[in-house]
PDB file of C-alpha atoms in Angstrom:
ATOM      1  CA  MET A1389     130.283  65.037 127.850  1.00 50.00           C
ATOM      2  CA  THR A1390     129.872  63.595 130.945  1.00 56.00           C
ATOM      3  CA  ALA A1391     131.854  60.331 131.826  1.00 58.00           C
ATOM      4  CA  LEU A1392     129.548  57.365 132.801  1.00 55.00           C
ATOM      5  CA  PRO A1393     130.405  54.748 135.417  1.00 55.00           C
ATOM      6  CA  HIS A1394     132.104  51.630 134.223  1.00 53.00           C
ATOM      7  CA  PRO A1395     129.455  48.917 134.347  1.00 64.00           C
ATOM      8  CA  LEU A1396     132.035  46.253 135.271  1.00 85.00           C
ATOM      9  CA  PHE A1397     133.725  48.255 138.181  1.00 93.00           C
ATOM     10  CA  THR A1398     132.726  49.008 141.573  1.00 95.00           C
ATOM     11  CA  VAL A1399     134.082  50.662 144.433  1.00 96.00           C
ATOM     12  CA  THR A1400     132.223  50.573 147.952  1.00 96.00           C
ATOM     13  CA  ALA A1401     133.331  52.645 150.928  1.00 96.00           C
ATOM     14  CA  GLU A1402     133.015  51.518 154.397  1.00 96.00           C
ATOM     15  CA  THR A1403     134.111  53.478 157.466  1.00 94.00           C
ATOM     16  CA  GLY A1404     135.064  52.222 161.043  1.00 93.00           C
ATOM     17  CA  PRO A1405     136.997  53.861 163.879  1.00 93.00           C
ATOM     18  CA  GLY A1406     140.270  55.085 162.211  1.00 94.00           C
ATOM     19  CA  THR A1407     139.619  52.762 159.203  1.00 96.00           C
ATOM     20  CA  VAL A1408     138.313  53.183 155.719  1.00 97.00           C
ATOM     21  CA  ARG A1409     137.695  50.050 153.506  1.00 97.00           C
ATOM     22  CA  LEU A1410     137.223  50.324 149.743  1.00 98.00           C
ATOM     23  CA  ARG A1411     135.934  47.242 148.411  1.00 98.00           C
ATOM     24  CA  ILE A1412     137.017  47.051 144.568  1.00 97.00           C
ATOM     25  CA  GLY A1413     135.166  44.665 142.183  1.00 96.00           C
ATOM     26  CA  GLY A1414     135.584  44.214 138.322  1.00 96.00           C
ATOM     27  CA  ASP A1415     138.208  45.565 136.187  1.00 96.00           C
ATOM     28  CA  LEU A1416     140.783  48.318 137.458  1.00 97.00           C
ATOM     29  CA  ASP A1417     142.059  49.667 134.178  1.00 96.00           C
ATOM     30  CA  TYR A1418     142.593  53.021 132.067  1.00 95.00           C
ATOM     31  CA  ASP A1419     138.811  53.569 132.131  1.00 94.00           C
ATOM     32  CA  THR A1420     138.204  53.039 135.899  1.00 95.00           C
ATOM     33  CA  SER A1421     141.239  53.962 137.727  1.00 96.00           C
ATOM     34  CA  GLY A1422     140.401  57.757 138.119  1.00 96.00           C
ATOM     35  CA  GLU A1423     137.262  56.426 140.013  1.00 96.00           C
ATOM     36  CA  LEU A1424     139.316  54.518 142.312  1.00 97.00           C
ATOM     37  CA  ALA A1425     141.768  57.464 142.836  1.00 98.00           C
ATOM     38  CA  ALA A1426     139.120  59.899 143.300  1.00 97.00           C
ATOM     39  CA  GLN A1427     137.096  57.604 145.881  1.00 97.00           C
ATOM     40  CA  ALA A1428     140.376  56.905 147.949  1.00 97.00           C
ATOM     41  CA  GLU A1429     141.223  60.933 147.975  1.00 97.00           C
ATOM     42  CA  ALA A1430     137.814  61.766 149.228  1.00 97.00           C
ATOM     43  CA  CYS A1431     137.699  59.041 151.907  1.00 96.00           C
ATOM     44  CA  LEU A1432     141.146  60.339 152.970  1.00 97.00           C
ATOM     45  CA  ASP A1433     139.907  64.064 152.804  1.00 96.00           C
ATOM     46  CA  THR A1434     136.843  63.368 154.589  1.00 94.00           C
ATOM     47  CA  HIS A1435     137.610  60.523 157.324  1.00 94.00           C
ATOM     48  CA  GLY A1436     141.411  61.007 157.949  1.00 94.00           C
ATOM     49  CA  PRO A1437     141.787  57.604 158.731  1.00 96.00           C
ATOM     50  CA  ASP A1438     144.886  55.900 160.330  1.00 96.00           C
ATOM     51  CA  ALA A1439     144.535  52.983 157.761  1.00 97.00           C
ATOM     52  CA  LEU A1440     143.059  52.530 154.395  1.00 97.00           C
ATOM     53  CA  HIS A1441     142.192  49.061 153.406  1.00 97.00           C
ATOM     54  CA  LEU A1442     141.769  48.250 149.562  1.00 97.00           C
ATOM     55  CA  ASP A1443     139.891  44.978 149.518  1.00 97.00           C
ATOM     56  CA  CYS A1444     140.908  43.464 146.201  1.00 97.00           C
ATOM     57  CA  SER A1445     139.156  40.082 146.484  1.00 96.00           C
ATOM     58  CA  LYS A1446     136.752  40.792 143.777  1.00 96.00           C
ATOM     59  CA  LEU A1447     139.065  42.480 141.375  1.00 97.00           C
ATOM     60  CA  LEU A1448     138.961  40.693 138.080  1.00 96.00           C
ATOM     61  CA  MET A1449     141.623  42.408 135.998  1.00 96.00           C
ATOM     62  CA  CYS A1450     144.366  45.243 136.739  1.00 96.00           C
ATOM     63  CA  ASP A1451     146.236  46.780 133.782  1.00 96.00           C
ATOM     64  CA  SER A1452     149.232  49.218 134.121  1.00 96.00           C
ATOM     65  CA  MET A1453     147.046  52.236 134.738  1.00 97.00           C
ATOM     66  CA  GLY A1454     145.474  50.305 137.626  1.00 97.00           C
ATOM     67  CA  VAL A1455     148.930  49.628 138.994  1.00 97.00           C
ATOM     68  CA  SER A1456     149.897  53.091 138.588  1.00 98.00           C
ATOM     69  CA  THR A1457     146.853  54.231 140.538  1.00 98.00           C
ATOM     70  CA  LEU A1458     147.663  51.825 143.208  1.00 98.00           C
ATOM     71  CA  LEU A1459     151.014  53.583 143.564  1.00 98.00           C
ATOM     72  CA  GLN A1460     149.167  57.029 143.343  1.00 98.00           C
ATOM     73  CA  ILE A1461     147.272  56.026 146.463  1.00 98.00           C
ATOM     74  CA  HIS A1462     150.369  54.612 148.167  1.00 97.00           C
ATOM     75  CA  ARG A1463     152.127  58.112 147.657  1.00 97.00           C
ATOM     76  CA  SER A1464     148.901  59.733 149.037  1.00 97.00           C
ATOM     77  CA  THR A1465     148.499  57.645 152.200  1.00 97.00           C
ATOM     78  CA  SER A1466     152.460  57.598 152.795  1.00 96.00           C
ATOM     79  CA  ALA A1467     152.507  61.450 152.720  1.00 97.00           C
ATOM     80  CA  ARG A1468     149.695  61.576 155.270  1.00 97.00           C
ATOM     81  CA  GLY A1469     150.803  58.879 157.559  1.00 96.00           C
ATOM     82  CA  VAL A1470     148.127  56.375 156.705  1.00 97.00           C
ATOM     83  CA  ARG A1471     148.831  52.827 156.600  1.00 96.00           C
ATOM     84  CA  LEU A1472     147.846  51.190 153.179  1.00 96.00           C
ATOM     85  CA  HIS A1473     146.660  47.675 152.925  1.00 96.00           C
ATOM     86  CA  LEU A1474     145.808  45.498 150.130  1.00 95.00           C
ATOM     87  CA  ASP A1475     143.318  42.939 151.297  1.00 95.00           C
ATOM     88  CA  GLY A1476     142.819  39.533 149.486  1.00 95.00           C
ATOM     89  CA  PRO A1477     144.546  40.305 146.393  1.00 96.00           C
ATOM     90  CA  PRO A1478     143.830  37.826 143.896  1.00 96.00           C
ATOM     91  CA  PRO A1479     146.956  35.560 142.352  1.00 96.00           C
ATOM     92  CA  PHE A1480     147.140  37.602 139.135  1.00 97.00           C
ATOM     93  CA  LEU A1481     147.400  40.801 141.345  1.00 96.00           C
ATOM     94  CA  GLU A1482     150.317  39.278 143.652  1.00 95.00           C
ATOM     95  CA  ARG A1483     152.180  38.250 140.427  1.00 96.00           C
ATOM     96  CA  ILE A1484     151.934  41.879 138.952  1.00 96.00           C
ATOM     97  CA  LEU A1485     153.246  43.305 142.204  1.00 95.00           C
ATOM     98  CA  THR A1486     156.021  40.827 142.496  1.00 95.00           C
ATOM     99  CA  VAL A1487     157.209  41.061 138.895  1.00 96.00           C
ATOM    100  CA  THR A1488     157.098  44.886 139.034  1.00 95.00           C
ATOM    101  CA  GLY A1489     159.089  44.876 142.305  1.00 94.00           C
ATOM    102  CA  ILE A1490     156.396  47.060 144.273  1.00 95.00           C
ATOM    103  CA  ARG A1491     155.046  43.979 146.531  1.00 92.00           C
ATOM    104  CA  ALA A1492     156.708  45.124 149.570  1.00 91.00           C
ATOM    105  CA  ILE A1493     155.376  48.578 149.820  1.00 92.00           C
ATOM    106  CA  PHE A1494     151.748  47.235 150.306  1.00 89.00           C
ATOM    107  CA  GLU A1495     150.759  45.513 153.523  1.00 85.00           C
ATOM    108  CA  THR A1496     148.221  42.424 152.847  1.00 79.00           C
ATOM    109  CA  ARG A1497     145.996  40.209 154.667  1.00 69.00           C
ATOM    110  CA  GLU A1498     143.467  37.514 153.772  1.00 60.00           C
ATOM    111  CA  THR A1499     140.013  38.689 152.977  1.00 54.00           C
ATOM    112  CA  GLY A1500     138.248  36.952 155.943  1.00 53.00           C
ATOM    113  CA  GLU A1501     140.961  37.682 158.518  1.00 51.00           C
ATOM    114  CA  GLN A1502     140.181  40.446 161.038  1.00 51.00           C
ATOM    115  CA  PRO A1503     142.507  43.211 161.792  1.00 45.00           C
ATOM    116  CA  GLU A1504     143.363  41.812 165.337  1.00 44.00           C
ATOM    117  CA  GLN A1505     144.262  38.601 163.847  1.00 43.00           C
ATOM    118  CA  ALA A1506     146.822  40.277 161.537  1.00 41.00           C
ATOM    119  CA  ALA A1507     148.160  42.106 164.293  1.00 42.00           C
ATOM    120  CA  ASP A1508     148.576  39.086 166.432  1.00 42.00           C
ATOM    121  CA  GLU A1509     150.105  37.139 163.779  1.00 40.00           C
ATOM    122  CA  ALA A1510     152.794  39.637 162.891  1.00 40.00           C
ATOM    123  CA  ALA A1511     153.574  40.062 166.552  1.00 42.00           C
ATOM    124  CA  ARG A1512     154.027  36.353 167.150  1.00 42.00           C
ATOM    125  CA  PRO A1513     157.630  35.187 166.882  1.00 43.00           C
ATOM    126  CA  ALA A1514     158.346  32.555 164.292  1.00 43.00           C
ATOM    127  CA  PRO A1515     158.519  29.177 165.271  1.00 43.00           C
ATOM    128  CA  PRO A1516     162.164  27.714 165.561  1.00 47.00           C
ATOM    129  CA  GLN A1517     163.318  25.800 162.590  1.00 47.00           C
ATOM    130  CA  THR A1518     164.836  22.167 162.906  1.00 48.00           C
ATOM    131  CA  PRO A1519     167.662  21.495 160.721  1.00 48.00           C
ATOM    132  CA  SER A1520     166.867  19.289 157.861  1.00 47.00           C
ATOM    133  CA  ARG A1521     169.141  16.234 157.042  1.00 46.00           C
TER     134      ARG A1521
END
């Protein structure tokens, strides 16, 4: 029996110089996480990028298997020296990552933000804070 694609889940790959972006839409769960893992591995094997971006802005749900898959992708990218970014994570995903204590392992930026903007903002020193009274 052949597994059919899940109708509420999409993964679209886009490649650029040194970068692969996977746009994820729908429900990342037990039934769909294998598809994301396979697509990520295929992109890493085929393109050998410096960075893998997972655009999560269209993600509707993520269960424990989805979180496990994100960790699996993180292990794979780390082993290859590839930076992993979660772009545009919805509030529910931010909460899951924070509550599980794994938030810090994923780099993020807003969906509309360009890579150059993120690098500029990361390099910019924080403004001095004035003491409050």
